[in-house]
mmCIF file with all atom_site columns, C-alpha atoms in Angstrom:
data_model
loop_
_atom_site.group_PDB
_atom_site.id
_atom_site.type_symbol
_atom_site.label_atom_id
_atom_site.label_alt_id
_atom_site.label_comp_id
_atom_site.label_asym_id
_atom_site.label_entity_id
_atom_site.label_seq_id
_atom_site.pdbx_PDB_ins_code
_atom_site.Cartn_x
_atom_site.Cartn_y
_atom_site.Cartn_z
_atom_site.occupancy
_atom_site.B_iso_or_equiv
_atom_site.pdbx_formal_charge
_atom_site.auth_seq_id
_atom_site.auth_comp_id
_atom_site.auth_asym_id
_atom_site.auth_atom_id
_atom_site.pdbx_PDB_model_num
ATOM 1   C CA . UNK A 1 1   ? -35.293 -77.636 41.047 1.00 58.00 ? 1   UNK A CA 1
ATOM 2   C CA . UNK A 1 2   ? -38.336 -78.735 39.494 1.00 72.00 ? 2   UNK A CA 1
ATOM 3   C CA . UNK A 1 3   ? -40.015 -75.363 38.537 1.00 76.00 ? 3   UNK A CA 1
ATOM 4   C CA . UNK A 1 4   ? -43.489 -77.120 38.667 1.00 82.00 ? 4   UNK A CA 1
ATOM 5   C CA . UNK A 1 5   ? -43.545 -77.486 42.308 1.00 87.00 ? 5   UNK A CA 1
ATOM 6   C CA . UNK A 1 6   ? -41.990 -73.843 43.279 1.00 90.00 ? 6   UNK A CA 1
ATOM 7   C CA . UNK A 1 7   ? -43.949 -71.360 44.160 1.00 92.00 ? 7   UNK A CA 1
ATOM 8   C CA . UNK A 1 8   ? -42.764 -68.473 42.239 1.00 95.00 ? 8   UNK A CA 1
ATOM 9   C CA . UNK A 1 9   ? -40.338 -68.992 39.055 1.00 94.00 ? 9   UNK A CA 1
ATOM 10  C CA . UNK A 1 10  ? -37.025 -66.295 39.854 1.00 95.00 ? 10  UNK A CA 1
ATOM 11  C CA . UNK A 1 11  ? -36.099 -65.867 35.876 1.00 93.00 ? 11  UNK A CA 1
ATOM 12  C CA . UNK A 1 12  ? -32.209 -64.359 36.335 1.00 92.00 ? 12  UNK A CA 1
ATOM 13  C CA . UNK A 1 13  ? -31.568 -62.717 32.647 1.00 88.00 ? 13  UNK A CA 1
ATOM 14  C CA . UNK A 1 14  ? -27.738 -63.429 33.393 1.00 86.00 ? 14  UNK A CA 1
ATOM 15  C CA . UNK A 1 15  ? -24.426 -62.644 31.430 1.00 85.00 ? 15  UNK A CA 1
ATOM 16  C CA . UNK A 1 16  ? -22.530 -65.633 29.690 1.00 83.00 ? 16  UNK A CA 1
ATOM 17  C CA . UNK A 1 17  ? -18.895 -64.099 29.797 1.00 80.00 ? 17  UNK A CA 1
ATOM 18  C CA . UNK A 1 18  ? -18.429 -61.073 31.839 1.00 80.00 ? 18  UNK A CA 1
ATOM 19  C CA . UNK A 1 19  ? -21.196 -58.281 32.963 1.00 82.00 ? 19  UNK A CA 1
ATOM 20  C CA . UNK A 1 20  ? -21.461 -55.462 31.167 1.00 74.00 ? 20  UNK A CA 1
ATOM 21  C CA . UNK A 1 21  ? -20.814 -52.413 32.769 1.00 75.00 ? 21  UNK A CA 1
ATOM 22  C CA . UNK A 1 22  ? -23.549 -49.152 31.747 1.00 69.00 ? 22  UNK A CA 1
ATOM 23  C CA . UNK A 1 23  ? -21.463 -46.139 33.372 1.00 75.00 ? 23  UNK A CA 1
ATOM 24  C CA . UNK A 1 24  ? -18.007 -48.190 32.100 1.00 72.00 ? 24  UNK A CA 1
ATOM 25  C CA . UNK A 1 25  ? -19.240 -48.669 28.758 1.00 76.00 ? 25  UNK A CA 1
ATOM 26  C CA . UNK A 1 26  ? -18.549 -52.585 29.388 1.00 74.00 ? 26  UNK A CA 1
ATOM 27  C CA . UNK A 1 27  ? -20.701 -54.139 26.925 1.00 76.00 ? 27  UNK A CA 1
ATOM 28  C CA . UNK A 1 28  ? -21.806 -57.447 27.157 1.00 82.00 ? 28  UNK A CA 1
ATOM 29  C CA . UNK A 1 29  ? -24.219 -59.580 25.069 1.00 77.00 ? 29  UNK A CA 1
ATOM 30  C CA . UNK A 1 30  ? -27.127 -58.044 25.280 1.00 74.00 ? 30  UNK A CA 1
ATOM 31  C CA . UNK A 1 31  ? -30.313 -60.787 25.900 1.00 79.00 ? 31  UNK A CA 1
ATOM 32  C CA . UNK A 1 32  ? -31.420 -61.792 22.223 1.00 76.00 ? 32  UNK A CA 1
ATOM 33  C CA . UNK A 1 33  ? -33.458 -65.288 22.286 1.00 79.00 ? 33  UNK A CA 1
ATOM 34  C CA . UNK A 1 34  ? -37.278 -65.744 22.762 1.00 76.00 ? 34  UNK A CA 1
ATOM 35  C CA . UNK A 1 35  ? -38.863 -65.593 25.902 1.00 76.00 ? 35  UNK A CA 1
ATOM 36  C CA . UNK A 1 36  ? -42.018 -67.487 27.194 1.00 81.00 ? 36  UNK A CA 1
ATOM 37  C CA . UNK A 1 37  ? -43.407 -66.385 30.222 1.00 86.00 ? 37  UNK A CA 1
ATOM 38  C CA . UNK A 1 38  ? -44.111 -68.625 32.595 1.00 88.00 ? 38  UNK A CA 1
ATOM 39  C CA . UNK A 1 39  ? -47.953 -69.839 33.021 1.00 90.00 ? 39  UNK A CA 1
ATOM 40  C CA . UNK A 1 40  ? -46.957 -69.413 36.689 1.00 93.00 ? 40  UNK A CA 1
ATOM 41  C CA . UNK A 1 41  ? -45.789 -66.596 39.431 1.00 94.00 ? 41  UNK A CA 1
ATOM 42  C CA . UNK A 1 42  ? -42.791 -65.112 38.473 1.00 96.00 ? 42  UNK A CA 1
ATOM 43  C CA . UNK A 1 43  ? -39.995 -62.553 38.946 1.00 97.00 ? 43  UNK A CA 1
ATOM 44  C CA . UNK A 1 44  ? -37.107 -61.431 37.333 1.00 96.00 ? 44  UNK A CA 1
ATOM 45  C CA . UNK A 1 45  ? -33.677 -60.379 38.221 1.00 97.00 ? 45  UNK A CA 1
ATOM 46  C CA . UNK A 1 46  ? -32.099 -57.951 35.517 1.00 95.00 ? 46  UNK A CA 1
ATOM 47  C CA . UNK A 1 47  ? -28.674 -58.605 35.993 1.00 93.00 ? 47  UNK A CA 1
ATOM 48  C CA . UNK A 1 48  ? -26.921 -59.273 32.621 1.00 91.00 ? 48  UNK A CA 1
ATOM 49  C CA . UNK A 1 49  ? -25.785 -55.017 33.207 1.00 88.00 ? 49  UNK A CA 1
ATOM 50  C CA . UNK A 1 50  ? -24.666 -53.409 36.415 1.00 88.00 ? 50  UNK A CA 1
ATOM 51  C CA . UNK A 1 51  ? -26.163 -49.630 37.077 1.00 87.00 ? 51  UNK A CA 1
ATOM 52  C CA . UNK A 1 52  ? -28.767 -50.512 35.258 1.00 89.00 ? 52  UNK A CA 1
ATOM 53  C CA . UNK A 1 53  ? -31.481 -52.986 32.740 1.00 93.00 ? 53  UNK A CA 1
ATOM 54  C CA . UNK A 1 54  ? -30.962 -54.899 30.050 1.00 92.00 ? 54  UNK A CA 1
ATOM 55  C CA . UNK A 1 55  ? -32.547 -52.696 27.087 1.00 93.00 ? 55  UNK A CA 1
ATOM 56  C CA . UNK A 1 56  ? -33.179 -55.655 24.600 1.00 91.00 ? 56  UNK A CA 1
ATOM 57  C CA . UNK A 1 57  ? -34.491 -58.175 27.716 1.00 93.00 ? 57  UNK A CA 1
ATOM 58  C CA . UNK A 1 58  ? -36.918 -54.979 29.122 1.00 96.00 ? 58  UNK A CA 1
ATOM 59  C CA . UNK A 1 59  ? -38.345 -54.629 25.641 1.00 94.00 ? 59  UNK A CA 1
ATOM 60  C CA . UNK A 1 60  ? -39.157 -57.881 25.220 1.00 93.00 ? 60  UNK A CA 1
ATOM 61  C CA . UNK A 1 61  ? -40.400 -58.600 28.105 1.00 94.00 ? 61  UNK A CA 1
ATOM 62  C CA . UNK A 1 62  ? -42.600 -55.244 28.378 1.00 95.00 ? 62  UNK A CA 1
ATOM 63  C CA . UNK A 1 63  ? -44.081 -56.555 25.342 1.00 92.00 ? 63  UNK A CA 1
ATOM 64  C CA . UNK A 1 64  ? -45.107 -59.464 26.947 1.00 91.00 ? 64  UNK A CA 1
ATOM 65  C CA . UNK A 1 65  ? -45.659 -59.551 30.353 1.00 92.00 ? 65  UNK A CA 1
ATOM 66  C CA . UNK A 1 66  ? -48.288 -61.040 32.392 1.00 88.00 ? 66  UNK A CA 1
ATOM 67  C CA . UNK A 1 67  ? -49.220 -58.946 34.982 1.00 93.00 ? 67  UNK A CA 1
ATOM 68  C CA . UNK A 1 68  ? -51.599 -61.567 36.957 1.00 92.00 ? 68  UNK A CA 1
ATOM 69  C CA . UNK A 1 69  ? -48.133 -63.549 37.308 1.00 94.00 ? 69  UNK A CA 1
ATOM 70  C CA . UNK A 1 70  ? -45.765 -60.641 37.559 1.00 96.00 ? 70  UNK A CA 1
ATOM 71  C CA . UNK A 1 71  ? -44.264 -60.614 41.077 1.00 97.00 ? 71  UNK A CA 1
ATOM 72  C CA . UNK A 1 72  ? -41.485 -57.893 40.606 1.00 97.00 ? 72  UNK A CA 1
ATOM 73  C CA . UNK A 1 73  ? -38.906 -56.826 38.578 1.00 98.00 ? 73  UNK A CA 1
ATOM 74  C CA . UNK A 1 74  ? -35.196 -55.217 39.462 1.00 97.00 ? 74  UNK A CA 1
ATOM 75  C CA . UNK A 1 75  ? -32.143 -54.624 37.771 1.00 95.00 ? 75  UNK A CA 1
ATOM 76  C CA . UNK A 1 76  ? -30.401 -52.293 40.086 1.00 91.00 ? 76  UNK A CA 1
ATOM 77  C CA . UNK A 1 77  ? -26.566 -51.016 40.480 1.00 87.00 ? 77  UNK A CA 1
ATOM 78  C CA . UNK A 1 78  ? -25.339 -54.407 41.585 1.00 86.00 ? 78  UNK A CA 1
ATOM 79  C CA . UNK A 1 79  ? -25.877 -58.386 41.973 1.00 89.00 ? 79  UNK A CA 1
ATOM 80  C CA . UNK A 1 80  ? -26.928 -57.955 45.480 1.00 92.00 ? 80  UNK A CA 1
ATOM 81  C CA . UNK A 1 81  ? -29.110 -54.749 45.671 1.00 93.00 ? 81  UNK A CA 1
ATOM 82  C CA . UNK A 1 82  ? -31.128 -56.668 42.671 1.00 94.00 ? 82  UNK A CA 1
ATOM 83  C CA . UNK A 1 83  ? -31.456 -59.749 44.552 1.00 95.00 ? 83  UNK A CA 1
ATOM 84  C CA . UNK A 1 84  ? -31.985 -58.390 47.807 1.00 96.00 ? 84  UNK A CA 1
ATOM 85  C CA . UNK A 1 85  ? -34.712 -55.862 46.688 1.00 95.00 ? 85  UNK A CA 1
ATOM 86  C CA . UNK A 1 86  ? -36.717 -57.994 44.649 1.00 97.00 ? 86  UNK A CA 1
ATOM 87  C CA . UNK A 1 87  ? -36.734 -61.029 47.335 1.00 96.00 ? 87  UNK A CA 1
ATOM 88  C CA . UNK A 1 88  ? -38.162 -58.173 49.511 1.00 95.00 ? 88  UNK A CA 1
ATOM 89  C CA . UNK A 1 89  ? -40.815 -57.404 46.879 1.00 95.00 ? 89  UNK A CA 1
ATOM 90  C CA . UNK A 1 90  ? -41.737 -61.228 46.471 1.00 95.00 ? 90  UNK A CA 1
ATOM 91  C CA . UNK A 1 91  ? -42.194 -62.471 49.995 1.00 94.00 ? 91  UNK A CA 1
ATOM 92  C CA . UNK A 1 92  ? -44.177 -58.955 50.747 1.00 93.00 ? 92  UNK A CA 1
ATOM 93  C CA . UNK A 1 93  ? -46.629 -59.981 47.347 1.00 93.00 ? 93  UNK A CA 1
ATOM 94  C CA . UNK A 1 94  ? -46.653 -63.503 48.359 1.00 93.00 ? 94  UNK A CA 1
ATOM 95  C CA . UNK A 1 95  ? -47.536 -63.617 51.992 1.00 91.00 ? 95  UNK A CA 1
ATOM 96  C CA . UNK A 1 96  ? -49.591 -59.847 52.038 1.00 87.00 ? 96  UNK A CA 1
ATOM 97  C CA . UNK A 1 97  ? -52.649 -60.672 54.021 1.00 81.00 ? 97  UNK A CA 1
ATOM 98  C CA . UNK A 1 98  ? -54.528 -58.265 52.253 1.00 85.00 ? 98  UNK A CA 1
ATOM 99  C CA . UNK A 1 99  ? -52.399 -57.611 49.055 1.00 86.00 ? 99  UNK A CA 1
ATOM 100 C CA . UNK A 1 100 ? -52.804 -53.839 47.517 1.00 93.00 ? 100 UNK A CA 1
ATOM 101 C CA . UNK A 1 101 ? -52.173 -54.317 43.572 1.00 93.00 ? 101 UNK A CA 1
ATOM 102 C CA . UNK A 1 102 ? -51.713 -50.388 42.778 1.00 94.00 ? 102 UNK A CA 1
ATOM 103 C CA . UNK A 1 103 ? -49.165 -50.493 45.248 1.00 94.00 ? 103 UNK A CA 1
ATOM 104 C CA . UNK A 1 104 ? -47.132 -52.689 43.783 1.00 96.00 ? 104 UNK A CA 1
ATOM 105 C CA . UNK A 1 105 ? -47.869 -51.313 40.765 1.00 96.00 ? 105 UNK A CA 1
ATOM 106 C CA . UNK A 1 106 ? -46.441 -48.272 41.591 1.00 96.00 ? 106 UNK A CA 1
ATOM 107 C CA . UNK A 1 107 ? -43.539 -49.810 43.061 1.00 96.00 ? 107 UNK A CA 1
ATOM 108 C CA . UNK A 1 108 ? -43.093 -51.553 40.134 1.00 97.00 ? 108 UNK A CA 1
ATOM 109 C CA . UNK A 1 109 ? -43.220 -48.427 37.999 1.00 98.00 ? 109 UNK A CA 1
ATOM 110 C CA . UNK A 1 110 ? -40.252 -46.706 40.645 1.00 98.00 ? 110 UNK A CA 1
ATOM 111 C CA . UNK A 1 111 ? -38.217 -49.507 39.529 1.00 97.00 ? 111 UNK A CA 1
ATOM 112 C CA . UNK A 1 112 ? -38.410 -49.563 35.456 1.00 98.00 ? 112 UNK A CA 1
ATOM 113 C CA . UNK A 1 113 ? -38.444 -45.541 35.884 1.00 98.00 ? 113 UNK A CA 1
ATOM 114 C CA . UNK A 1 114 ? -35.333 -45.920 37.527 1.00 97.00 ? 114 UNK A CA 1
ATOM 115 C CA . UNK A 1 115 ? -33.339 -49.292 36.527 1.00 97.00 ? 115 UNK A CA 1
ATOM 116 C CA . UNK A 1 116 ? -34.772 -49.206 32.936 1.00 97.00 ? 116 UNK A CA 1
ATOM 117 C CA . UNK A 1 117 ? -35.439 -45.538 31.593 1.00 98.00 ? 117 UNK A CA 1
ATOM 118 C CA . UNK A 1 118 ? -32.663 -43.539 33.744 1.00 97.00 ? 118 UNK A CA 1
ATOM 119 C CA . UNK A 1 119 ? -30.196 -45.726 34.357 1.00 95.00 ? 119 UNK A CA 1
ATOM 120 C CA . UNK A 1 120 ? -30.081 -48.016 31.133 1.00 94.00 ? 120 UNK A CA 1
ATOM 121 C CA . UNK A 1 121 ? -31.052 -44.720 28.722 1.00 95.00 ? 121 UNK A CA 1
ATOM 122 C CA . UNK A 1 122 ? -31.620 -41.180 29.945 1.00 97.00 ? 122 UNK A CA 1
ATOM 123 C CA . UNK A 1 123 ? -28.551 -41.351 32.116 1.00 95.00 ? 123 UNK A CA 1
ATOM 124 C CA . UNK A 1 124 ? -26.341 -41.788 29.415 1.00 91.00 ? 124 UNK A CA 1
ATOM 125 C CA . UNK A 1 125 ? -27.695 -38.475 27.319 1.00 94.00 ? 125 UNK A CA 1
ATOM 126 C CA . UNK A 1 126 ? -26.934 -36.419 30.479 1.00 96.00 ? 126 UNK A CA 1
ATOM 127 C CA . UNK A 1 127 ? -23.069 -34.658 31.554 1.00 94.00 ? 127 UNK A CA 1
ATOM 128 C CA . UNK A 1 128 ? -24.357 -34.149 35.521 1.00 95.00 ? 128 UNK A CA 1
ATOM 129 C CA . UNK A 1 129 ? -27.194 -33.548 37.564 1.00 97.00 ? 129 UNK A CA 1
ATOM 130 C CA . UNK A 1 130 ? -30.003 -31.690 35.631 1.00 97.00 ? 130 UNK A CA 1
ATOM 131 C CA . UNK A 1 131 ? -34.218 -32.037 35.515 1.00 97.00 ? 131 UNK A CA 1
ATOM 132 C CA . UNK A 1 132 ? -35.007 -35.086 33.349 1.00 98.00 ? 132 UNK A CA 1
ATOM 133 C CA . UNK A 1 133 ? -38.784 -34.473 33.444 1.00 97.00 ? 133 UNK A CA 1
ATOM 134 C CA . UNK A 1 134 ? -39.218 -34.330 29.479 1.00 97.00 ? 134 UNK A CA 1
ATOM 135 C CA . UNK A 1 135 ? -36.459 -37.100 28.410 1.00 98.00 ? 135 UNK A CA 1
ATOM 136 C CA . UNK A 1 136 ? -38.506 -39.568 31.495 1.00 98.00 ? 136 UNK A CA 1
ATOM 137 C CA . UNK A 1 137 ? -42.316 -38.891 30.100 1.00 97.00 ? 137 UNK A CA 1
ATOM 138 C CA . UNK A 1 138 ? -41.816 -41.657 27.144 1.00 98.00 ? 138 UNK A CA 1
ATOM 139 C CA . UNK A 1 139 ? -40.740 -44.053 29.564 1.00 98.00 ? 139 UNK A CA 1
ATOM 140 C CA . UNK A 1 140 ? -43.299 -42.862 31.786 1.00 98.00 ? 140 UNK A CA 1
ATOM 141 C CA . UNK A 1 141 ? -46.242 -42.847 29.301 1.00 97.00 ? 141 UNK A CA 1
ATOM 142 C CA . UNK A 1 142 ? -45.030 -46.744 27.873 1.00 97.00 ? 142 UNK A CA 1
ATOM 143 C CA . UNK A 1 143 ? -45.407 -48.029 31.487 1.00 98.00 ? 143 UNK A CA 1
ATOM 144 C CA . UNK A 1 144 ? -48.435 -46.674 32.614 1.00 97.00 ? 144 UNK A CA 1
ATOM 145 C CA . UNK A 1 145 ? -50.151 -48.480 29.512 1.00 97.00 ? 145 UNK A CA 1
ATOM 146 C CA . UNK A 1 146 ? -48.628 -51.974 30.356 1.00 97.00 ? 146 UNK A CA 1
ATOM 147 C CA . UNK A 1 147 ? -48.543 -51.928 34.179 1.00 97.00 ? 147 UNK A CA 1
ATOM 148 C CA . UNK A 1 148 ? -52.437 -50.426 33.813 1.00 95.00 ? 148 UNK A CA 1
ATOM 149 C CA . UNK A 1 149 ? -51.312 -47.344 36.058 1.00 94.00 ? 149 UNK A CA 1
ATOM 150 C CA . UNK A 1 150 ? -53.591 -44.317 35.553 1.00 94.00 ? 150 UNK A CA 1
ATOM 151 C CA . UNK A 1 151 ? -51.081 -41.508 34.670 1.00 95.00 ? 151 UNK A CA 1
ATOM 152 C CA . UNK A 1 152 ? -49.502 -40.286 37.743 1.00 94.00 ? 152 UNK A CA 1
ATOM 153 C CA . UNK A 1 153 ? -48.717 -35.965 36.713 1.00 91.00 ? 153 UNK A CA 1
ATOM 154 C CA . UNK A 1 154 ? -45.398 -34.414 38.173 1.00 90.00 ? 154 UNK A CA 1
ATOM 155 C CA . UNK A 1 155 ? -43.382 -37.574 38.964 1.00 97.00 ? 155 UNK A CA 1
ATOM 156 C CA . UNK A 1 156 ? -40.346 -35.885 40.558 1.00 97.00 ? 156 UNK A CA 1
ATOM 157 C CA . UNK A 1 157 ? -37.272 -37.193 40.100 1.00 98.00 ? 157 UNK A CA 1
ATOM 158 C CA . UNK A 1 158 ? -33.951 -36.102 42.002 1.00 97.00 ? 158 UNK A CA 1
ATOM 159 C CA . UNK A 1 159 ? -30.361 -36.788 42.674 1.00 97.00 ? 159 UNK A CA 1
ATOM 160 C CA . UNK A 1 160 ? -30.141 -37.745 46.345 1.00 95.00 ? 160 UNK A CA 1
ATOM 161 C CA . UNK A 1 161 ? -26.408 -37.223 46.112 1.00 93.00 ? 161 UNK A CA 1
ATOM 162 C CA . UNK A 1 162 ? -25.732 -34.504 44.067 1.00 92.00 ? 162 UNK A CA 1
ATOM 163 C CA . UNK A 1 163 ? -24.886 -36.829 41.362 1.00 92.00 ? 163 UNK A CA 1
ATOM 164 C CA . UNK A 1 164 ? -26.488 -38.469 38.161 1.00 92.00 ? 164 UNK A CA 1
ATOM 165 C CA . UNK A 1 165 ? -25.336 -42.283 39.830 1.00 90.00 ? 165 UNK A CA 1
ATOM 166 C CA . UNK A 1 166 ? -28.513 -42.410 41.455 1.00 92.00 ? 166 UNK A CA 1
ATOM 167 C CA . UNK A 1 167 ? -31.684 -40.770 41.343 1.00 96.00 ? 167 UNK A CA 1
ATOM 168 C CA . UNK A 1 168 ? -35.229 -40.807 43.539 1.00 97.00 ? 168 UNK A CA 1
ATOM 169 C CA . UNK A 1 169 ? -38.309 -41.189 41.548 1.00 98.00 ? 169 UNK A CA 1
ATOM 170 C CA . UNK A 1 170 ? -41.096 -39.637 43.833 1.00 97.00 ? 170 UNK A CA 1
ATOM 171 C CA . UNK A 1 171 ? -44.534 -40.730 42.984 1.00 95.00 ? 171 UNK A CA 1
#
């Protein structure tokens, strides 16, 4: 497809070989080239890693992003949830009649808090179920700067399940 006449750019940061695997301890190559962003709408689909982000592709693109372009980000458990979630997020951007940008924002933040920081880091410095507060507010304090969030005190974050799979990040 010719990416000049699409409307939004989907950017898939993809595994060669096999996916890596974060609660497995799969490891996979981990993204390492340069990375232009698109002078167009965009959106990315982390899926190079299930349960969770690519560390090397989030840095780099955290780095870089352009937010008046940036129409969503996931990098969720699986394939599918990534896919499905962040089509959701695009056609909602794309055809809002009156578009709320702190929304998405925020919804935005929910899913680096949770794909990127727990699930790709904190996750993995944790035995079960426990309050994450202090290991999150790094992760918290780097993407308020780059999504242009005013900090947002007492972010709750819980275990829906009983277990550190999954957590809920409460704004």
């Amino acid at each position: 497809l010719d990416s000049d006449k699409a409307d939004i750019i989907l950017i898939v940061n993809n595994f060669k070989i096999k996916q890596g695997e974060h609660v497995m301890s799969w490891d996979t190559e981990p993204f390492n080239k340069a990375f232009n962003m698109p002078n167009k709408s965009f959106a990315i689909a982390d899926v190079r890693f299930a349960n969770g982000a690519d560390n090397n592709f989030v840095e780099m693109l955290l780095q870089n992003i352009d937010l008046k372009n940036f129409y969503g980000y996931a990098g969720w458990n699986t394939s599918a949830n990534t896919l499905g979630s962040l089509l959701a997020t695009i056609k909602t951007k794309f055809k809002a009649n009156q578009y709320n940008d702190i929304a998405f924002k925020k919804l935005q933040l929910i899913r680096f808090l949770d794909d990127w920081a727990y699930q790709a880091n904190v996750r993995k410095m944790i035995n079960k179920p426990q309050d994450i507060s202090t290991m999150m507010k790094p992760y918290e304090n780097k993407l308020f700067k780059i999504l242009g969030i005013n900090p947002i005190e007492n972010i709750k974050y819980s275990y829906p399940w009983n277990r550190k799979f999954e957590i809920e990040v409460d704004l």
